[in-house]
Amino acid sequence: MSEILVLVDHADGVVRKPALELLTLARRIGTPSAVVLGAGENAAAIAAKAAEYGAVKAYVADAPEFADFLVVPKVDALTQIAQAAGAAAVLVTSSGEGKEVAARTALRLGSGVITDAVDLEAGEGGAPVATQSVFAASFQVKSTVTKGAPVITVKPNSAAPEAAPVEQAVESVSVAFTGNAAKVTSRTPRVSSGRPELTEAAIVVSGGRGVG
C-alpha cells in the first residue's frame, strides 16, 4: 500500500490525541509512517506510541532549529522526508500551526492542500478523498487533489483513535534547513487551568447571545 506520512503532534514527550486520530485515518488510505520532529530524548517513546496505532515506520529528526524557529524547520523536514519516501499523502493536525505547515509543504511539493477534513477514504485508484464540513456544518463535500501528493489537515475529534500495534522501523533523518524563519526569542509557560484542551474536547458547551 502507499506510504502516508503523519506529522505527529506532541508536547512534553506526550503524543497528542489528534495525532493518534490521524494514524487511524491514515490506515484507511495506505500504510502510515510517523514523522517525529524535535522530540529530543522523548523521540523513542513517541515513535513507539505511533507504532501502537499502526505506524510501520518512524522518521525521527531532532535539531535545535525545531525549538528555536517557527514553522519553517518543520516544513523543511516534512518536505524532504515526503520527497525521499515518495509519500502518497501527508496528514497534519488542523491547528493554526498545522495549517501553515501544510500550506507551505504543499507549495514546495507542487501539490494541492485540503484543510479541515473530517474524514478520509480511498477513492478511485487509491487516491485519498477527504470529506469536509462547510458553511457552518450545513453541508459536507468530498474533495480530492488532482496534482501531486495531497497535503491534508484533519480537524481534531474527527475519528476515534483505534490501536493497531505493528513492528516499526525507525529511521533517523538529517534535515537541510533553509533558514529565513521567524526566531523564538522567549517563552512563557501557559498556566494550566486543569481543563482539557478545547480542541480535543468531545463536547463543548457554550452560551450567550450569539448562540441564542
mmCIF file with all atom_site columns, C-alpha atoms in Angstrom:
data_model
loop_
_atom_site.group_PDB
_atom_site.id
_atom_site.type_symbol
_atom_site.label_atom_id
_atom_site.label_alt_id
_atom_site.label_comp_id
_atom_site.label_asym_id
_atom_site.label_entity_id
_atom_site.label_seq_id
_atom_site.pdbx_PDB_ins_code
_atom_site.Cartn_x
_atom_site.Cartn_y
_atom_site.Cartn_z
_atom_site.occupancy
_atom_site.B_iso_or_equiv
_atom_site.pdbx_formal_charge
_atom_site.auth_seq_id
_atom_site.auth_comp_id
_atom_site.auth_asym_id
_atom_site.auth_atom_id
_atom_site.pdbx_PDB_model_num
ATOM 1   C CA . MET A 1 1   ? 0.000   0.000  0.000  1.00 0.00 ? 1   MET A CA 1
ATOM 2   C CA . SER A 1 2   ? 1.020   3.627  -0.471 1.00 0.00 ? 2   SER A CA 1
ATOM 3   C CA . GLU A 1 3   ? 3.024   5.330  2.267  1.00 0.00 ? 3   GLU A CA 1
ATOM 4   C CA . ILE A 1 4   ? 1.088   8.008  4.156  1.00 0.00 ? 4   ILE A CA 1
ATOM 5   C CA . LEU A 1 5   ? 3.134   10.443 6.253  1.00 0.00 ? 5   LEU A CA 1
ATOM 6   C CA . VAL A 1 6   ? 1.633   11.602 9.543  1.00 0.00 ? 6   VAL A CA 1
ATOM 7   C CA . LEU A 1 7   ? 3.195   14.578 11.313 1.00 0.00 ? 7   LEU A CA 1
ATOM 8   C CA . VAL A 1 8   ? 2.976   13.556 14.969 1.00 0.00 ? 8   VAL A CA 1
ATOM 9   C CA . ASP A 1 9   ? 1.946   16.426 17.218 1.00 0.00 ? 9   ASP A CA 1
ATOM 10  C CA . HIS A 1 10  ? 3.440   16.099 20.710 1.00 0.00 ? 10  HIS A CA 1
ATOM 11  C CA . ALA A 1 11  ? 4.028   18.150 23.841 1.00 0.00 ? 11  ALA A CA 1
ATOM 12  C CA . ASP A 1 12  ? 6.256   17.441 26.852 1.00 0.00 ? 12  ASP A CA 1
ATOM 13  C CA . GLY A 1 13  ? 7.024   13.994 25.490 1.00 0.00 ? 13  GLY A CA 1
ATOM 14  C CA . VAL A 1 14  ? 3.367   13.003 25.138 1.00 0.00 ? 14  VAL A CA 1
ATOM 15  C CA . VAL A 1 15  ? 1.642   12.319 21.833 1.00 0.00 ? 15  VAL A CA 1
ATOM 16  C CA . ARG A 1 16  ? -1.453  14.458 21.439 1.00 0.00 ? 16  ARG A CA 1
ATOM 17  C CA . LYS A 1 17  ? -4.746  12.669 20.798 1.00 0.00 ? 17  LYS A CA 1
ATOM 18  C CA . PRO A 1 18  ? -5.314  14.239 17.336 1.00 0.00 ? 18  PRO A CA 1
ATOM 19  C CA . ALA A 1 19  ? -2.093  12.584 16.139 1.00 0.00 ? 19  ALA A CA 1
ATOM 20  C CA . LEU A 1 20  ? -3.491  9.169  17.081 1.00 0.00 ? 20  LEU A CA 1
ATOM 21  C CA . GLU A 1 21  ? -6.643  10.046 15.151 1.00 0.00 ? 21  GLU A CA 1
ATOM 22  C CA . LEU A 1 22  ? -4.512  10.869 12.098 1.00 0.00 ? 22  LEU A CA 1
ATOM 23  C CA . LEU A 1 23  ? -2.764  7.490  12.300 1.00 0.00 ? 23  LEU A CA 1
ATOM 24  C CA . THR A 1 24  ? -6.150  5.765  12.499 1.00 0.00 ? 24  THR A CA 1
ATOM 25  C CA . LEU A 1 25  ? -7.418  7.628  9.428  1.00 0.00 ? 25  LEU A CA 1
ATOM 26  C CA . ALA A 1 26  ? -4.148  7.049  7.553  1.00 0.00 ? 26  ALA A CA 1
ATOM 27  C CA . ARG A 1 27  ? -4.714  3.287  7.733  1.00 0.00 ? 27  ARG A CA 1
ATOM 28  C CA . ARG A 1 28  ? -7.835  3.735  5.594  1.00 0.00 ? 28  ARG A CA 1
ATOM 29  C CA . ILE A 1 29  ? -5.883  5.131  2.663  1.00 0.00 ? 29  ILE A CA 1
ATOM 30  C CA . GLY A 1 30  ? -2.474  3.486  2.908  1.00 0.00 ? 30  GLY A CA 1
ATOM 31  C CA . THR A 1 31  ? 0.361   2.494  5.199  1.00 0.00 ? 31  THR A CA 1
ATOM 32  C CA . PRO A 1 32  ? 1.058   5.070  7.937  1.00 0.00 ? 32  PRO A CA 1
ATOM 33  C CA . SER A 1 33  ? 4.536   6.378  8.689  1.00 0.00 ? 33  SER A CA 1
ATOM 34  C CA . ALA A 1 34  ? 5.091   8.716  11.630 1.00 0.00 ? 34  ALA A CA 1
ATOM 35  C CA . VAL A 1 35  ? 7.196   11.879 11.341 1.00 0.00 ? 35  VAL A CA 1
ATOM 36  C CA . VAL A 1 36  ? 8.607   12.813 14.766 1.00 0.00 ? 36  VAL A CA 1
ATOM 37  C CA . LEU A 1 37  ? 10.321  16.202 14.866 1.00 0.00 ? 37  LEU A CA 1
ATOM 38  C CA . GLY A 1 38  ? 12.154  17.934 17.703 1.00 0.00 ? 38  GLY A CA 1
ATOM 39  C CA . ALA A 1 39  ? 11.257  15.417 20.399 1.00 0.00 ? 39  ALA A CA 1
ATOM 40  C CA . GLY A 1 40  ? 14.768  15.039 21.852 1.00 0.00 ? 40  GLY A CA 1
ATOM 41  C CA . GLU A 1 41  ? 15.129  12.213 24.340 1.00 0.00 ? 41  GLU A CA 1
ATOM 42  C CA . ASN A 1 42  ? 11.390  11.503 24.075 1.00 0.00 ? 42  ASN A CA 1
ATOM 43  C CA . ALA A 1 43  ? 11.600  10.564 20.392 1.00 0.00 ? 43  ALA A CA 1
ATOM 44  C CA . ALA A 1 44  ? 11.809  6.806  21.009 1.00 0.00 ? 44  ALA A CA 1
ATOM 45  C CA . ALA A 1 45  ? 8.749   6.810  23.268 1.00 0.00 ? 45  ALA A CA 1
ATOM 46  C CA . ILE A 1 46  ? 6.767   8.925  20.803 1.00 0.00 ? 46  ILE A CA 1
ATOM 47  C CA . ALA A 1 47  ? 7.706   6.643  17.900 1.00 0.00 ? 47  ALA A CA 1
ATOM 48  C CA . ALA A 1 48  ? 6.720   3.601  19.968 1.00 0.00 ? 48  ALA A CA 1
ATOM 49  C CA . LYS A 1 49  ? 3.330   5.177  20.705 1.00 0.00 ? 49  LYS A CA 1
ATOM 50  C CA . ALA A 1 50  ? 2.831   5.758  16.988 1.00 0.00 ? 50  ALA A CA 1
ATOM 51  C CA . ALA A 1 51  ? 3.631   2.074  16.374 1.00 0.00 ? 51  ALA A CA 1
ATOM 52  C CA . GLU A 1 52  ? 0.749   1.148  18.687 1.00 0.00 ? 52  GLU A CA 1
ATOM 53  C CA . TYR A 1 53  ? -1.545  2.922  16.227 1.00 0.00 ? 53  TYR A CA 1
ATOM 54  C CA . GLY A 1 54  ? -0.211  1.413  13.030 1.00 0.00 ? 54  GLY A CA 1
ATOM 55  C CA . ALA A 1 55  ? 2.891   3.425  12.068 1.00 0.00 ? 55  ALA A CA 1
ATOM 56  C CA . VAL A 1 56  ? 5.139   0.829  10.428 1.00 0.00 ? 56  VAL A CA 1
ATOM 57  C CA . LYS A 1 57  ? 7.936   3.367  10.075 1.00 0.00 ? 57  LYS A CA 1
ATOM 58  C CA . ALA A 1 58  ? 9.029   6.405  12.051 1.00 0.00 ? 58  ALA A CA 1
ATOM 59  C CA . TYR A 1 59  ? 11.161  9.191  10.604 1.00 0.00 ? 59  TYR A CA 1
ATOM 60  C CA . VAL A 1 60  ? 12.895  10.922 13.502 1.00 0.00 ? 60  VAL A CA 1
ATOM 61  C CA . ALA A 1 61  ? 14.675  14.259 13.201 1.00 0.00 ? 61  ALA A CA 1
ATOM 62  C CA . ASP A 1 62  ? 15.990  16.327 16.066 1.00 0.00 ? 62  ASP A CA 1
ATOM 63  C CA . ALA A 1 63  ? 17.811  19.649 15.952 1.00 0.00 ? 63  ALA A CA 1
ATOM 64  C CA . PRO A 1 64  ? 17.777  22.947 17.875 1.00 0.00 ? 64  PRO A CA 1
ATOM 65  C CA . GLU A 1 65  ? 16.042  24.601 14.902 1.00 0.00 ? 65  GLU A CA 1
ATOM 66  C CA . PHE A 1 66  ? 12.742  22.893 15.726 1.00 0.00 ? 66  PHE A CA 1
ATOM 67  C CA . ALA A 1 67  ? 12.591  24.704 19.058 1.00 0.00 ? 67  ALA A CA 1
ATOM 68  C CA . ASP A 1 68  ? 14.376  27.911 18.112 1.00 0.00 ? 68  ASP A CA 1
ATOM 69  C CA . PHE A 1 69  ? 12.386  28.802 14.982 1.00 0.00 ? 69  PHE A CA 1
ATOM 70  C CA . LEU A 1 70  ? 8.738   28.819 13.958 1.00 0.00 ? 70  LEU A CA 1
ATOM 71  C CA . VAL A 1 71  ? 7.160   26.574 11.297 1.00 0.00 ? 71  VAL A CA 1
ATOM 72  C CA . VAL A 1 72  ? 9.878   26.622 8.606  1.00 0.00 ? 72  VAL A CA 1
ATOM 73  C CA . PRO A 1 73  ? 12.128  23.886 10.100 1.00 0.00 ? 73  PRO A CA 1
ATOM 74  C CA . LYS A 1 74  ? 9.118   21.550 10.243 1.00 0.00 ? 74  LYS A CA 1
ATOM 75  C CA . VAL A 1 75  ? 8.305   22.400 6.636  1.00 0.00 ? 75  VAL A CA 1
ATOM 76  C CA . ASP A 1 76  ? 11.917  21.704 5.635  1.00 0.00 ? 76  ASP A CA 1
ATOM 77  C CA . ALA A 1 77  ? 11.830  18.304 7.328  1.00 0.00 ? 77  ALA A CA 1
ATOM 78  C CA . LEU A 1 78  ? 8.373   17.264 6.128  1.00 0.00 ? 78  LEU A CA 1
ATOM 79  C CA . THR A 1 79  ? 9.103   18.274 2.541  1.00 0.00 ? 79  THR A CA 1
ATOM 80  C CA . GLN A 1 80  ? 12.423  16.447 2.393  1.00 0.00 ? 80  GLN A CA 1
ATOM 81  C CA . ILE A 1 81  ? 11.002  13.290 4.002  1.00 0.00 ? 81  ILE A CA 1
ATOM 82  C CA . ALA A 1 82  ? 7.972   13.276 1.681  1.00 0.00 ? 82  ALA A CA 1
ATOM 83  C CA . GLN A 1 83  ? 10.177  13.641 -1.389 1.00 0.00 ? 83  GLN A CA 1
ATOM 84  C CA . ALA A 1 84  ? 12.642  10.947 -0.291 1.00 0.00 ? 84  ALA A CA 1
ATOM 85  C CA . ALA A 1 85  ? 9.893   8.490  0.670  1.00 0.00 ? 85  ALA A CA 1
ATOM 86  C CA . GLY A 1 86  ? 7.698   9.168  -2.360 1.00 0.00 ? 86  GLY A CA 1
ATOM 87  C CA . ALA A 1 87  ? 4.760   9.583  0.015  1.00 0.00 ? 87  ALA A CA 1
ATOM 88  C CA . ALA A 1 88  ? 1.253   9.299  -1.428 1.00 0.00 ? 88  ALA A CA 1
ATOM 89  C CA . ALA A 1 89  ? -0.152  11.834 1.059  1.00 0.00 ? 89  ALA A CA 1
ATOM 90  C CA . VAL A 1 90  ? 0.810   13.904 4.096  1.00 0.00 ? 90  VAL A CA 1
ATOM 91  C CA . LEU A 1 91  ? -1.526  14.295 7.071  1.00 0.00 ? 91  LEU A CA 1
ATOM 92  C CA . VAL A 1 92  ? -1.275  17.127 9.607  1.00 0.00 ? 92  VAL A CA 1
ATOM 93  C CA . THR A 1 93  ? -3.426  18.140 12.570 1.00 0.00 ? 93  THR A CA 1
ATOM 94  C CA . SER A 1 94  ? -5.726  21.038 11.667 1.00 0.00 ? 94  SER A CA 1
ATOM 95  C CA . SER A 1 95  ? -4.435  23.718 14.036 1.00 0.00 ? 95  SER A CA 1
ATOM 96  C CA . GLY A 1 96  ? -3.161  27.219 13.365 1.00 0.00 ? 96  GLY A CA 1
ATOM 97  C CA . GLU A 1 97  ? 0.419   25.995 13.037 1.00 0.00 ? 97  GLU A CA 1
ATOM 98  C CA . GLY A 1 98  ? -0.628  22.782 11.311 1.00 0.00 ? 98  GLY A CA 1
ATOM 99  C CA . LYS A 1 99  ? -2.415  24.629 8.520  1.00 0.00 ? 99  LYS A CA 1
ATOM 100 C CA . GLU A 1 100 ? 0.593   26.841 7.893  1.00 0.00 ? 100 GLU A CA 1
ATOM 101 C CA . VAL A 1 101 ? 2.938   23.849 7.821  1.00 0.00 ? 101 VAL A CA 1
ATOM 102 C CA . ALA A 1 102 ? 0.566   22.061 5.430  1.00 0.00 ? 102 ALA A CA 1
ATOM 103 C CA . ALA A 1 103 ? 0.229   25.018 3.062  1.00 0.00 ? 103 ALA A CA 1
ATOM 104 C CA . ARG A 1 104 ? 3.970   25.669 2.882  1.00 0.00 ? 104 ARG A CA 1
ATOM 105 C CA . THR A 1 105 ? 4.712   21.951 2.417  1.00 0.00 ? 105 THR A CA 1
ATOM 106 C CA . ALA A 1 106 ? 2.161   21.594 -0.389 1.00 0.00 ? 106 ALA A CA 1
ATOM 107 C CA . LEU A 1 107 ? 3.663   24.616 -2.150 1.00 0.00 ? 107 LEU A CA 1
ATOM 108 C CA . ARG A 1 108 ? 7.167   23.150 -2.003 1.00 0.00 ? 108 ARG A CA 1
ATOM 109 C CA . LEU A 1 109 ? 5.932   19.754 -3.195 1.00 0.00 ? 109 LEU A CA 1
ATOM 110 C CA . GLY A 1 110 ? 3.987   21.348 -6.048 1.00 0.00 ? 110 GLY A CA 1
ATOM 111 C CA . SER A 1 111 ? 0.807   19.657 -4.871 1.00 0.00 ? 111 SER A CA 1
ATOM 112 C CA . GLY A 1 112 ? -2.598  20.640 -3.507 1.00 0.00 ? 112 GLY A CA 1
ATOM 113 C CA . VAL A 1 113 ? -3.722  21.167 0.071  1.00 0.00 ? 113 VAL A CA 1
ATOM 114 C CA . ILE A 1 114 ? -7.044  20.318 1.741  1.00 0.00 ? 114 ILE A CA 1
ATOM 115 C CA . THR A 1 115 ? -7.815  21.855 5.136  1.00 0.00 ? 115 THR A CA 1
ATOM 116 C CA . ASP A 1 116 ? -10.228 20.971 7.935  1.00 0.00 ? 116 ASP A CA 1
ATOM 117 C CA . ALA A 1 117 ? -11.111 17.476 6.708  1.00 0.00 ? 117 ALA A CA 1
ATOM 118 C CA . VAL A 1 118 ? -13.414 15.443 8.959  1.00 0.00 ? 118 VAL A CA 1
ATOM 119 C CA . ASP A 1 119 ? -12.994 12.060 7.254  1.00 0.00 ? 119 ASP A CA 1
ATOM 120 C CA . LEU A 1 120 ? -10.738 10.249 4.794  1.00 0.00 ? 120 LEU A CA 1
ATOM 121 C CA . GLU A 1 121 ? -11.300 7.363  2.421  1.00 0.00 ? 121 GLU A CA 1
ATOM 122 C CA . ALA A 1 122 ? -9.561  5.750  -0.525 1.00 0.00 ? 122 ALA A CA 1
ATOM 123 C CA . GLY A 1 123 ? -11.054 6.839  -3.823 1.00 0.00 ? 123 GLY A CA 1
ATOM 124 C CA . GLU A 1 124 ? -10.684 5.556  -7.346 1.00 0.00 ? 124 GLU A CA 1
ATOM 125 C CA . GLY A 1 125 ? -7.191  4.276  -7.920 1.00 0.00 ? 125 GLY A CA 1
ATOM 126 C CA . GLY A 1 126 ? -6.467  4.601  -4.195 1.00 0.00 ? 126 GLY A CA 1
ATOM 127 C CA . ALA A 1 127 ? -6.260  8.415  -4.266 1.00 0.00 ? 127 ALA A CA 1
ATOM 128 C CA . PRO A 1 128 ? -7.238  9.954  -0.904 1.00 0.00 ? 128 PRO A CA 1
ATOM 129 C CA . VAL A 1 129 ? -10.701 11.509 -0.782 1.00 0.00 ? 129 VAL A CA 1
ATOM 130 C CA . ALA A 1 130 ? -11.359 13.961 2.050  1.00 0.00 ? 130 ALA A CA 1
ATOM 131 C CA . THR A 1 131 ? -14.734 14.865 3.495  1.00 0.00 ? 131 THR A CA 1
ATOM 132 C CA . GLN A 1 132 ? -15.033 18.499 4.566  1.00 0.00 ? 132 GLN A CA 1
ATOM 133 C CA . SER A 1 133 ? -17.761 20.097 6.664  1.00 0.00 ? 133 SER A CA 1
ATOM 134 C CA . VAL A 1 134 ? -18.564 23.520 5.175  1.00 0.00 ? 134 VAL A CA 1
ATOM 135 C CA . PHE A 1 135 ? -20.891 26.500 5.636  1.00 0.00 ? 135 PHE A CA 1
ATOM 136 C CA . ALA A 1 136 ? -21.123 26.146 9.434  1.00 0.00 ? 136 ALA A CA 1
ATOM 137 C CA . ALA A 1 137 ? -21.501 22.361 9.116  1.00 0.00 ? 137 ALA A CA 1
ATOM 138 C CA . SER A 1 138 ? -24.611 22.743 6.946  1.00 0.00 ? 138 SER A CA 1
ATOM 139 C CA . PHE A 1 139 ? -23.083 20.718 4.102  1.00 0.00 ? 139 PHE A CA 1
ATOM 140 C CA . GLN A 1 140 ? -20.452 18.059 3.585  1.00 0.00 ? 140 GLN A CA 1
ATOM 141 C CA . VAL A 1 141 ? -18.330 17.920 0.435  1.00 0.00 ? 141 VAL A CA 1
ATOM 142 C CA . LYS A 1 142 ? -15.870 15.391 -0.971 1.00 0.00 ? 142 LYS A CA 1
ATOM 143 C CA . SER A 1 143 ? -12.516 16.831 -2.043 1.00 0.00 ? 143 SER A CA 1
ATOM 144 C CA . THR A 1 144 ? -9.527  15.425 -3.873 1.00 0.00 ? 144 THR A CA 1
ATOM 145 C CA . VAL A 1 145 ? -6.202  16.824 -5.048 1.00 0.00 ? 145 VAL A CA 1
ATOM 146 C CA . THR A 1 146 ? -5.569  16.491 -8.765 1.00 0.00 ? 146 THR A CA 1
ATOM 147 C CA . LYS A 1 147 ? -1.819  17.146 -8.802 1.00 0.00 ? 147 LYS A CA 1
ATOM 148 C CA . GLY A 1 148 ? 0.931   15.733 -6.620 1.00 0.00 ? 148 GLY A CA 1
ATOM 149 C CA . ALA A 1 149 ? 0.733   14.095 -3.208 1.00 0.00 ? 149 ALA A CA 1
ATOM 150 C CA . PRO A 1 150 ? -2.115  15.752 -1.251 1.00 0.00 ? 150 PRO A CA 1
ATOM 151 C CA . VAL A 1 151 ? -1.324  17.516 1.996  1.00 0.00 ? 151 VAL A CA 1
ATOM 152 C CA . ILE A 1 152 ? -4.389  17.265 4.240  1.00 0.00 ? 152 ILE A CA 1
ATOM 153 C CA . THR A 1 153 ? -5.150  18.813 7.620  1.00 0.00 ? 153 THR A CA 1
ATOM 154 C CA . VAL A 1 154 ? -7.740  16.980 9.713  1.00 0.00 ? 154 VAL A CA 1
ATOM 155 C CA . LYS A 1 155 ? -9.862  18.508 12.451 1.00 0.00 ? 155 LYS A CA 1
ATOM 156 C CA . PRO A 1 156 ? -9.366  17.045 15.948 1.00 0.00 ? 156 PRO A CA 1
ATOM 157 C CA . ASN A 1 157 ? -12.147 14.676 17.097 1.00 0.00 ? 157 ASN A CA 1
ATOM 158 C CA . SER A 1 158 ? -12.879 13.601 13.532 1.00 0.00 ? 158 SER A CA 1
ATOM 159 C CA . ALA A 1 159 ? -12.232 9.943  14.350 1.00 0.00 ? 159 ALA A CA 1
ATOM 160 C CA . ALA A 1 160 ? -11.906 7.740  17.403 1.00 0.00 ? 160 ALA A CA 1
ATOM 161 C CA . PRO A 1 161 ? -8.285  6.552  17.837 1.00 0.00 ? 161 PRO A CA 1
ATOM 162 C CA . GLU A 1 162 ? -8.063  2.805  17.231 1.00 0.00 ? 162 GLU A CA 1
ATOM 163 C CA . ALA A 1 163 ? -4.950  0.880  18.258 1.00 0.00 ? 163 ALA A CA 1
ATOM 164 C CA . ALA A 1 164 ? -3.354  -1.454 15.703 1.00 0.00 ? 164 ALA A CA 1
ATOM 165 C CA . PRO A 1 165 ? 0.103   -2.433 17.017 1.00 0.00 ? 165 PRO A CA 1
ATOM 166 C CA . VAL A 1 166 ? 2.798   -3.158 14.424 1.00 0.00 ? 166 VAL A CA 1
ATOM 167 C CA . GLU A 1 167 ? 6.537   -3.723 14.302 1.00 0.00 ? 167 GLU A CA 1
ATOM 168 C CA . GLN A 1 168 ? 8.198   -0.457 13.454 1.00 0.00 ? 168 GLN A CA 1
ATOM 169 C CA . ALA A 1 169 ? 11.363  0.555  11.627 1.00 0.00 ? 169 ALA A CA 1
ATOM 170 C CA . VAL A 1 170 ? 12.894  3.791  12.918 1.00 0.00 ? 170 VAL A CA 1
ATOM 171 C CA . GLU A 1 171 ? 14.947  5.973  10.589 1.00 0.00 ? 171 GLU A CA 1
ATOM 172 C CA . SER A 1 172 ? 16.993  8.951  11.770 1.00 0.00 ? 172 SER A CA 1
ATOM 173 C CA . VAL A 1 173 ? 16.804  11.830 9.330  1.00 0.00 ? 173 VAL A CA 1
ATOM 174 C CA . SER A 1 174 ? 19.218  14.704 8.786  1.00 0.00 ? 174 SER A CA 1
ATOM 175 C CA . VAL A 1 175 ? 17.439  17.844 7.609  1.00 0.00 ? 175 VAL A CA 1
ATOM 176 C CA . ALA A 1 176 ? 18.929  20.556 5.409  1.00 0.00 ? 176 ALA A CA 1
ATOM 177 C CA . PHE A 1 177 ? 17.395  23.712 6.879  1.00 0.00 ? 177 PHE A CA 1
ATOM 178 C CA . THR A 1 178 ? 16.678  26.598 4.529  1.00 0.00 ? 178 THR A CA 1
ATOM 179 C CA . GLY A 1 179 ? 16.773  29.366 7.139  1.00 0.00 ? 179 GLY A CA 1
ATOM 180 C CA . ASN A 1 180 ? 14.790  32.624 6.838  1.00 0.00 ? 180 ASN A CA 1
ATOM 181 C CA . ALA A 1 181 ? 12.457  31.632 9.650  1.00 0.00 ? 181 ALA A CA 1
ATOM 182 C CA . ALA A 1 182 ? 10.966  33.673 12.495 1.00 0.00 ? 182 ALA A CA 1
ATOM 183 C CA . LYS A 1 183 ? 13.119  33.096 15.590 1.00 0.00 ? 183 LYS A CA 1
ATOM 184 C CA . VAL A 1 184 ? 11.699  32.409 19.045 1.00 0.00 ? 184 VAL A CA 1
ATOM 185 C CA . THR A 1 185 ? 13.184  34.982 21.420 1.00 0.00 ? 185 THR A CA 1
ATOM 186 C CA . SER A 1 186 ? 11.461  33.966 24.662 1.00 0.00 ? 186 SER A CA 1
ATOM 187 C CA . ARG A 1 187 ? 8.917   31.538 26.073 1.00 0.00 ? 187 ARG A CA 1
ATOM 188 C CA . THR A 1 188 ? 6.346   31.896 28.852 1.00 0.00 ? 188 THR A CA 1
ATOM 189 C CA . PRO A 1 189 ? 4.765   28.676 30.153 1.00 0.00 ? 189 PRO A CA 1
ATOM 190 C CA . ARG A 1 190 ? 0.993   28.660 29.919 1.00 0.00 ? 190 ARG A CA 1
ATOM 191 C CA . VAL A 1 191 ? -0.735  28.297 33.272 1.00 0.00 ? 191 VAL A CA 1
ATOM 192 C CA . SER A 1 192 ? -2.806  25.111 33.272 1.00 0.00 ? 192 SER A CA 1
ATOM 193 C CA . SER A 1 193 ? -6.478  25.523 34.131 1.00 0.00 ? 193 SER A CA 1
ATOM 194 C CA . GLY A 1 194 ? -6.934  21.829 34.795 1.00 0.00 ? 194 GLY A CA 1
ATOM 195 C CA . ARG A 1 195 ? -9.449  21.639 31.973 1.00 0.00 ? 195 ARG A CA 1
ATOM 196 C CA . PRO A 1 196 ? -8.972  19.557 28.813 1.00 0.00 ? 196 PRO A CA 1
ATOM 197 C CA . GLU A 1 197 ? -7.693  21.167 25.630 1.00 0.00 ? 197 GLU A CA 1
ATOM 198 C CA . LEU A 1 198 ? -10.617 22.878 23.916 1.00 0.00 ? 198 LEU A CA 1
ATOM 199 C CA . THR A 1 199 ? -9.652  21.497 20.508 1.00 0.00 ? 199 THR A CA 1
ATOM 200 C CA . GLU A 1 200 ? -9.609  17.952 21.885 1.00 0.00 ? 200 GLU A CA 1
ATOM 201 C CA . ALA A 1 201 ? -12.828 18.119 23.919 1.00 0.00 ? 201 ALA A CA 1
ATOM 202 C CA . ALA A 1 202 ? -15.564 15.728 22.793 1.00 0.00 ? 202 ALA A CA 1
ATOM 203 C CA . ILE A 1 203 ? -18.309 18.152 23.914 1.00 0.00 ? 203 ILE A CA 1
ATOM 204 C CA . VAL A 1 204 ? -18.114 21.930 24.128 1.00 0.00 ? 204 VAL A CA 1
ATOM 205 C CA . VAL A 1 205 ? -20.901 23.820 25.953 1.00 0.00 ? 205 VAL A CA 1
ATOM 206 C CA . SER A 1 206 ? -21.314 27.493 25.105 1.00 0.00 ? 206 SER A CA 1
ATOM 207 C CA . GLY A 1 207 ? -23.881 30.166 25.868 1.00 0.00 ? 207 GLY A CA 1
ATOM 208 C CA . GLY A 1 208 ? -24.727 33.800 25.242 1.00 0.00 ? 208 GLY A CA 1
ATOM 209 C CA . ARG A 1 209 ? -26.491 35.950 22.720 1.00 0.00 ? 209 ARG A CA 1
ATOM 210 C CA . GLY A 1 210 ? -24.521 34.559 19.789 1.00 0.00 ? 210 GLY A CA 1
ATOM 211 C CA . VAL A 1 211 ? -25.987 31.067 20.271 1.00 0.00 ? 211 VAL A CA 1
ATOM 212 C CA . GLY A 1 212 ? -29.444 32.204 21.329 1.00 0.00 ? 212 GLY A CA 1
#
